[in-house]
Short mmCIF file of C-alpha atoms in Angstrom, two decimals:
data_model
loop_
_atom_site.label_atom_id
_atom_site.label_comp_id
_atom_site.label_asym_id
_atom_site.label_seq_id
_atom_site.Cartn_x
_atom_site.Cartn_y
_atom_site.Cartn_z
CA UNK R 1 0.04 0.16 0.43
CA UNK R 2 1.21 3.72 0.24
CA UNK R 3 2.93 5.38 2.30
CA UNK R 4 -0.10 8.06 3.12
CA UNK R 5 -1.10 9.23 6.95
CA UNK R 6 -3.93 9.69 8.33
CA UNK R 7 -3.76 13.35 7.34
CA UNK R 8 -4.35 11.73 4.07
CA UNK R 9 -0.56 13.50 2.97
CA UNK R 10 1.59 11.64 0.43
CA UNK R 11 4.95 10.21 1.93
CA UNK R 12 6.47 10.74 -1.90
CA UNK R 13 4.98 14.71 -1.92
CA UNK R 14 7.30 15.25 1.66
CA UNK R 15 9.43 13.04 0.13
CA UNK R 16 9.97 15.49 -3.45
CA UNK R 17 9.44 18.90 -1.11
CA UNK R 18 12.73 17.82 0.65
CA UNK R 19 14.97 16.95 -2.07
CA UNK R 20 13.81 20.21 -3.68
CA UNK R 21 14.13 21.90 -0.62
CA UNK R 22 18.19 20.29 -0.53
CA UNK R 23 18.59 21.11 -4.25
CA UNK R 24 17.79 24.82 -3.49
CA UNK R 25 20.59 24.66 -0.78
CA UNK R 26 23.35 23.54 -2.60
CA UNK R 27 22.32 26.37 -5.70
CA UNK R 28 22.79 29.14 -2.95
CA UNK R 29 25.50 27.87 -1.63
CA UNK R 30 27.58 27.26 -4.54
CA UNK R 31 26.43 28.01 -7.88
CA UNK R 32 29.28 27.47 -9.65
CA UNK R 33 29.10 23.81 -8.21
CA UNK R 34 25.82 23.09 -8.36
CA UNK R 35 24.24 25.55 -11.24
CA UNK R 36 20.62 24.11 -12.26
CA UNK R 37 19.72 22.97 -8.64
CA UNK R 38 17.69 26.09 -8.89
CA UNK R 39 15.12 23.73 -10.21
CA UNK R 40 13.91 23.15 -6.62
CA UNK R 41 11.73 26.21 -6.44
CA UNK R 42 10.03 24.67 -9.81
CA UNK R 43 9.52 21.62 -7.96
CA UNK R 44 7.73 23.13 -5.23
CA UNK R 45 5.64 25.11 -7.91
CA UNK R 46 4.21 21.83 -9.36
CA UNK R 47 3.93 19.95 -5.68
CA UNK R 48 1.81 22.92 -4.52
CA UNK R 49 -0.39 23.11 -8.05
CA UNK R 50 -1.32 19.92 -7.34
CA UNK R 51 -2.00 20.06 -3.15
CA UNK R 52 -3.86 23.12 -3.41
CA UNK R 53 -6.31 21.99 -6.53
CA UNK R 54 -6.43 18.61 -4.41
CA UNK R 55 -7.77 20.68 -0.89
CA UNK R 56 -10.09 23.39 -2.58
CA UNK R 57 -12.01 19.83 -5.46
CA UNK R 58 -12.72 17.37 -2.43
CA UNK R 59 -14.70 20.16 -0.44
CA UNK R 60 -17.85 19.84 -0.59
CA UNK R 61 -18.57 23.52 -0.07
CA UNK R 62 -15.73 25.71 -1.83
CA UNK R 63 -15.08 28.61 1.38
CA UNK R 64 -13.14 31.08 0.16
CA UNK R 65 -12.98 32.76 3.08
CA UNK R 66 -11.40 29.41 4.91
CA UNK R 67 -9.50 29.13 1.91
CA UNK R 68 -7.29 32.38 2.72
CA UNK R 69 -7.21 31.84 6.15
CA UNK R 70 -5.32 29.31 6.12
CA UNK R 71 -3.03 30.22 3.82
CA UNK R 72 -2.27 32.68 5.73
CA UNK R 73 -2.04 30.60 8.88
CA UNK R 74 0.28 28.35 6.36
CA UNK R 75 2.23 31.18 5.83
CA UNK R 76 2.53 34.28 7.98
CA UNK R 77 3.17 33.21 10.88
CA UNK R 78 6.53 31.81 10.79
CA UNK R 79 8.01 34.32 7.76
CA UNK R 80 6.87 36.83 10.47
CA UNK R 81 8.61 36.04 12.71
CA UNK R 82 12.04 34.95 10.57
CA UNK R 83 11.70 38.57 9.18
CA UNK R 84 11.18 40.26 12.55
CA UNK R 85 13.91 37.83 14.11
CA UNK R 86 16.34 39.55 10.40
CA UNK R 87 15.77 42.48 10.58
CA UNK R 88 15.85 43.32 14.08
CA UNK R 89 19.79 41.89 13.85
CA UNK R 90 20.40 43.51 10.62
CA UNK R 91 19.49 46.97 12.39
CA UNK R 92 21.47 45.99 15.74
CA UNK R 93 24.95 44.66 13.32
CA UNK R 94 24.83 45.98 9.91
CA UNK R 95 26.87 48.49 8.26
CA UNK R 96 25.02 50.88 7.06
CA UNK R 97 28.33 52.87 5.29
CA UNK R 98 28.51 50.09 2.69
CA UNK R 99 24.85 50.72 2.23
CA UNK R 100 21.85 47.93 1.44
CA UNK R 101 20.16 49.09 4.85
CA UNK R 102 16.98 50.75 1.62
CA UNK R 103 17.32 47.66 -0.14
CA UNK R 104 16.98 45.28 2.33
CA UNK R 105 14.46 47.83 3.90
CA UNK R 106 12.42 47.16 0.15
CA UNK R 107 13.03 43.84 0.53
CA UNK R 108 11.35 43.23 3.68
CA UNK R 109 8.23 45.15 3.54
CA UNK R 110 7.88 43.67 0.15
CA UNK R 111 8.18 39.92 1.20
CA UNK R 112 5.37 40.39 3.76
CA UNK R 113 2.92 41.25 1.26
CA UNK R 114 4.20 38.92 -1.15
CA UNK R 115 5.18 40.85 -4.56
CA UNK R 116 9.18 40.61 -3.32
CA UNK R 117 9.45 39.38 -7.05
CA UNK R 118 8.56 42.09 -8.31
CA UNK R 119 10.48 44.47 -6.20
CA UNK R 120 13.86 42.39 -7.79
CA UNK R 121 12.56 42.07 -11.19
CA UNK R 122 12.97 45.95 -11.57
CA UNK R 123 15.90 46.27 -9.36
CA UNK R 124 19.23 45.95 -11.00
CA UNK R 125 20.79 45.09 -8.44
CA UNK R 126 19.24 41.84 -7.68
CA UNK R 127 19.71 39.48 -10.36
CA UNK R 128 19.12 36.28 -9.26
CA UNK R 129 21.94 33.86 -11.97
CA UNK R 130 24.65 36.50 -10.19
CA UNK R 131 27.50 35.88 -8.00
CA UNK R 132 26.17 36.37 -4.95
CA UNK R 133 22.51 35.97 -3.19
CA UNK R 134 21.15 37.82 -0.69
CA UNK R 135 20.12 37.99 2.76
CA UNK R 136 15.96 37.46 1.78
CA UNK R 137 16.51 37.54 -2.37
CA UNK R 138 15.53 33.71 -2.27
CA UNK R 139 11.71 34.73 -1.15
CA UNK R 140 10.90 36.28 -4.06
CA UNK R 141 9.66 32.22 -4.79
CA UNK R 142 7.50 32.93 -2.28
CA UNK R 143 5.39 35.90 -3.12
CA UNK R 144 4.76 34.18 -6.81
CA UNK R 145 3.27 31.63 -4.68
CA UNK R 146 1.01 34.04 -2.59
CA UNK R 147 0.10 35.47 -5.82
CA UNK R 148 -1.03 32.08 -7.25
CA UNK R 149 -3.46 31.36 -3.94
CA UNK R 150 -4.79 34.76 -4.15
CA UNK R 151 -5.60 33.83 -8.19
CA UNK R 152 -6.70 30.52 -7.99
CA UNK R 153 -8.99 30.66 -4.85
CA UNK R 154 -10.50 33.65 -6.78
CA UNK R 155 -11.15 31.58 -10.14
CA UNK R 156 -12.27 28.55 -8.37
CA UNK R 157 -14.47 31.20 -6.06
CA UNK R 158 -15.88 32.42 -9.78
CA UNK R 159 -15.84 29.29 -10.87
CA UNK R 160 -18.14 27.42 -8.61
CA UNK R 161 -20.94 29.82 -8.97
CA UNK R 162 -21.38 30.97 -11.94
CA UNK R 163 -21.75 26.83 -12.15
CA UNK R 164 -24.04 27.32 -9.38
CA UNK R 165 -23.02 23.84 -8.39
CA UNK R 166 -20.04 21.67 -6.87
CA UNK R 167 -17.26 22.19 -8.70
CA UNK R 168 -16.52 19.47 -11.73
CA UNK R 169 -13.05 18.23 -13.11
CA UNK R 170 -13.78 17.47 -15.67
CA UNK R 171 -15.28 20.87 -16.94
CA UNK R 172 -12.70 22.98 -15.11
CA UNK R 173 -9.62 21.05 -16.86
CA UNK R 174 -11.07 22.77 -20.14
CA UNK R 175 -11.07 25.87 -18.18
CA UNK R 176 -6.78 25.57 -17.33
CA UNK R 177 -5.67 23.86 -20.33
CA UNK R 178 -5.74 27.99 -22.06
CA UNK R 179 -5.13 28.93 -18.99
CA UNK R 180 -2.05 26.27 -18.73
CA UNK R 181 -0.80 26.62 -23.16
CA UNK R 182 -0.84 30.97 -22.35
CA UNK R 183 0.99 31.17 -19.57
CA UNK R 184 3.81 27.77 -20.93
CA UNK R 185 4.15 30.07 -24.28
CA UNK R 186 5.08 33.77 -23.02
CA UNK R 187 7.25 31.55 -20.29
CA UNK R 188 8.81 30.62 -23.76
CA UNK R 189 8.47 33.49 -26.21
CA UNK R 190 7.98 36.91 -24.17
CA UNK R 191 10.98 38.30 -23.38
CA UNK R 192 9.20 41.10 -20.80
CA UNK R 193 10.38 41.11 -17.30
CA UNK R 194 7.39 41.76 -15.61
CA UNK R 195 5.52 38.68 -17.83
CA UNK R 196 7.80 36.58 -18.34
CA UNK R 197 11.43 36.93 -16.41
CA UNK R 198 12.89 34.64 -14.25
CA UNK R 199 10.69 36.64 -10.94
CA UNK R 200 7.18 36.99 -13.19
CA UNK R 201 3.90 35.41 -11.73
CA UNK R 202 2.63 34.60 -15.32
CA UNK R 203 4.80 33.56 -16.97
CA UNK R 204 5.24 31.39 -13.79
CA UNK R 205 1.30 30.20 -13.22
CA UNK R 206 1.40 27.47 -15.89
CA UNK R 207 4.02 25.32 -13.73
CA UNK R 208 1.19 25.72 -10.74
CA UNK R 209 -1.91 24.28 -13.58
CA UNK R 210 0.33 21.18 -14.42
CA UNK R 211 0.37 20.74 -10.79
CA UNK R 212 -3.67 20.76 -10.51
CA UNK R 213 -4.00 19.83 -14.28
CA UNK R 214 -2.06 16.61 -13.06
CA UNK R 215 -4.39 16.23 -10.21
CA UNK R 216 -7.42 16.28 -12.10
CA UNK R 217 -5.87 13.34 -14.82
CA UNK R 218 -5.17 10.88 -11.60
CA UNK R 219 -4.36 7.75 -13.87
CA UNK R 220 -5.30 4.28 -12.38
CA UNK R 221 -1.85 2.96 -12.57
CA UNK R 222 1.57 3.66 -11.24
CA UNK R 223 3.89 1.32 -13.11
CA UNK R 224 7.48 4.17 -12.56
CA UNK R 225 9.89 3.62 -9.70
CA UNK R 226 9.35 6.46 -8.24
CA UNK R 227 13.29 5.95 -6.60
CA UNK R 228 14.98 5.61 -10.04
CA UNK R 229 13.32 8.74 -11.21
CA UNK R 230 15.23 10.64 -8.22
CA UNK R 231 18.09 8.81 -8.68
CA UNK R 232 18.53 9.24 -12.21
CA UNK R 233 17.37 13.19 -11.95
CA UNK R 234 20.04 14.10 -10.09
CA UNK R 235 22.22 11.89 -12.24
CA UNK R 236 21.31 14.09 -15.02
CA UNK R 237 21.86 17.66 -13.05
CA UNK R 238 25.31 16.33 -11.41
CA UNK R 239 26.12 15.45 -15.54
CA UNK R 240 25.16 18.63 -16.90
CA UNK R 241 25.97 20.51 -13.76
CA UNK R 242 29.66 19.36 -14.54
CA UNK R 243 29.88 19.51 -18.26
CA UNK R 244 27.17 22.37 -19.28
CA UNK R 245 26.22 25.43 -17.82
CA UNK R 246 25.22 27.11 -20.82
CA UNK R 247 21.54 25.76 -20.91
CA UNK R 248 18.81 27.99 -21.66
CA UNK R 249 17.37 28.08 -17.06
CA UNK R 250 13.58 28.02 -19.45
CA UNK R 251 15.08 25.15 -21.03
CA UNK R 252 16.20 23.43 -17.27
CA UNK R 253 12.48 24.65 -15.51
CA UNK R 254 10.60 22.40 -18.72
CA UNK R 255 11.78 19.26 -18.36
CA UNK R 256 12.39 19.57 -15.22
CA UNK R 257 8.43 19.78 -14.64
CA UNK R 258 7.75 17.39 -16.96
CA UNK R 259 9.99 14.98 -15.97
CA UNK R 260 8.51 15.34 -12.19
CA UNK R 261 4.98 15.82 -13.50
CA UNK R 262 5.72 12.81 -14.69
CA UNK R 263 7.28 11.76 -11.63
CA UNK R 264 4.14 11.97 -9.36
CA UNK R 265 1.50 10.97 -12.26
CA UNK R 266 2.58 7.35 -12.42
CA UNK R 267 5.47 6.16 -10.54
CA UNK R 268 5.34 4.02 -7.51
CA UNK R 269 6.27 4.79 -3.71
CA UNK R 270 5.68 2.35 -2.09
CA UNK R 271 9.11 0.57 0.15
CA UNK R 272 10.66 3.49 2.82
CA UNK R 273 14.04 3.27 2.66
CA UNK R 274 16.09 5.01 5.51
CA UNK R 275 16.97 8.45 2.95
CA UNK R 276 13.17 8.97 2.29
CA UNK R 277 12.49 8.89 5.89
CA UNK R 278 15.84 12.11 6.13
CA UNK R 279 14.41 13.73 3.10
CA UNK R 280 10.44 13.19 4.94
CA UNK R 281 11.78 14.94 7.54
CA UNK R 282 12.77 18.03 5.53
CA UNK R 283 10.10 17.99 3.96
CA UNK R 284 7.87 18.72 7.05
CA UNK R 285 10.10 21.20 7.63
CA UNK R 286 10.76 22.62 4.69
CA UNK R 287 8.66 26.28 4.39
CA UNK R 288 10.81 27.19 7.62
CA UNK R 289 13.94 26.25 6.38
CA UNK R 290 13.92 27.63 3.05
CA UNK R 291 13.25 30.79 4.68
CA UNK R 292 15.77 30.35 7.37
CA UNK R 293 18.62 29.23 4.79
CA UNK R 294 19.46 31.95 2.49
CA UNK R 295 19.44 34.34 5.85
CA UNK R 296 21.56 31.89 7.71
CA UNK R 297 24.31 31.65 4.84
CA UNK R 298 24.30 35.12 3.45
CA UNK R 299 25.53 36.17 7.01
CA UNK R 300 28.11 33.21 7.93
CA UNK R 301 29.15 34.71 4.31
CA UNK R 302 29.03 38.31 5.47
CA UNK R 303 30.77 37.47 8.65
CA UNK R 304 33.20 34.94 8.27
CA UNK R 305 34.42 34.60 5.62
CA UNK R 306 36.30 31.11 4.59
CA UNK R 307 35.19 29.36 7.95
CA UNK R 308 36.05 25.64 8.47
CA UNK R 309 33.25 23.72 8.12
CA UNK R 310 31.45 26.34 7.04
CA UNK R 311 28.43 24.08 4.45
CA UNK R 312 28.30 21.93 7.96
CA UNK R 313 27.66 24.73 9.91
CA UNK R 314 25.25 26.55 7.84
CA UNK R 315 23.15 23.68 7.18
CA UNK R 316 22.85 22.54 10.49
CA UNK R 317 21.77 26.19 11.19
CA UNK R 318 19.09 25.49 8.69
CA UNK R 319 18.07 22.56 9.40
CA UNK R 320 18.16 23.22 13.75
CA UNK R 321 15.69 27.13 13.65
CA UNK R 322 14.05 24.76 10.80
CA UNK R 323 13.03 22.92 12.89
CA UNK R 324 12.77 24.85 16.00
CA UNK R 325 9.83 26.91 13.99
CA UNK R 326 8.52 24.14 12.52
CA UNK R 327 7.21 23.12 16.23
CA UNK R 328 7.15 26.35 18.16
CA UNK R 329 5.46 28.18 15.59
CA UNK R 330 4.45 26.32 12.13
CA UNK R 331 2.73 23.20 13.90
CA UNK R 332 0.77 25.20 16.84
CA UNK R 333 -0.80 28.38 14.20
CA UNK R 334 -1.50 25.32 11.59
CA UNK R 335 -4.04 23.92 14.17
CA UNK R 336 -7.90 25.79 14.39
CA UNK R 337 -8.70 27.32 17.01
CA UNK R 338 -11.27 29.82 18.31
CA UNK R 339 -10.42 33.30 16.55
CA UNK R 340 -10.73 30.88 12.99
#
């Protein structure tokens, strides 16, 4: 039988989240050694599209307020605490003579309001593949996620009202497909940085929608080996990173999304291995880990240049801070309360 817990959470998704956040960590730590590992972010987008579509379609009556409330509780407690701690540190210890205060202030502000991707898109100091990635640079993807939650909630709410009935998957897929195709073509063809640049939501929407489409598709037969597919993809990233660092990021993203669409749709996740347990653990804390890791990494690079055991310290501290945030903030605020 499949490894799914009582809360109907797919263990393969937790594994994939853990895998995604680890490869993003490696990319941020050393982009020269791991040039294509940024695709972990795209894997998050695909999974989010699947999970959010599933959570909405499984509801007998979709309540837009409840949907947004759950998203707020899922994101903002941990995000607010981490941003507050970071900004307090920055105010107390940053060298303002070196500049960067204005950028940091607006990075923090736009991250909180879910629009940091556009702040980075219009700011020439923040190119994602430049040698330096700064404290909150990674939060562009969280802003893209937030924008997707807002859009998909409104879209499905209006779809439900106009149909005056329970959301039907068969009719919904015909509405999602044209939007998916349009977003994908925009991503491929357009050079407009606000529409189809690396940070742009319109050019990223197709990744979320494909996740929703493959949930609706739901094949009965799963015939591919999950672990083998993960190993093959890891080897693929390692090989192309070693021998070719000139491939367009758009080509790598499209390949990754298509590849993992097949993994999610057609692969079996039966036997729980030791490595699975480790990655499932990181999948559970992946949101906090994603928020913390670049803040901690940038702090180390700015404070302790070339420190021995630099990688280990970054990884251990990111894991520790993330675990504590998950236990004391995420788990507590995700529970249903009277305030809901």
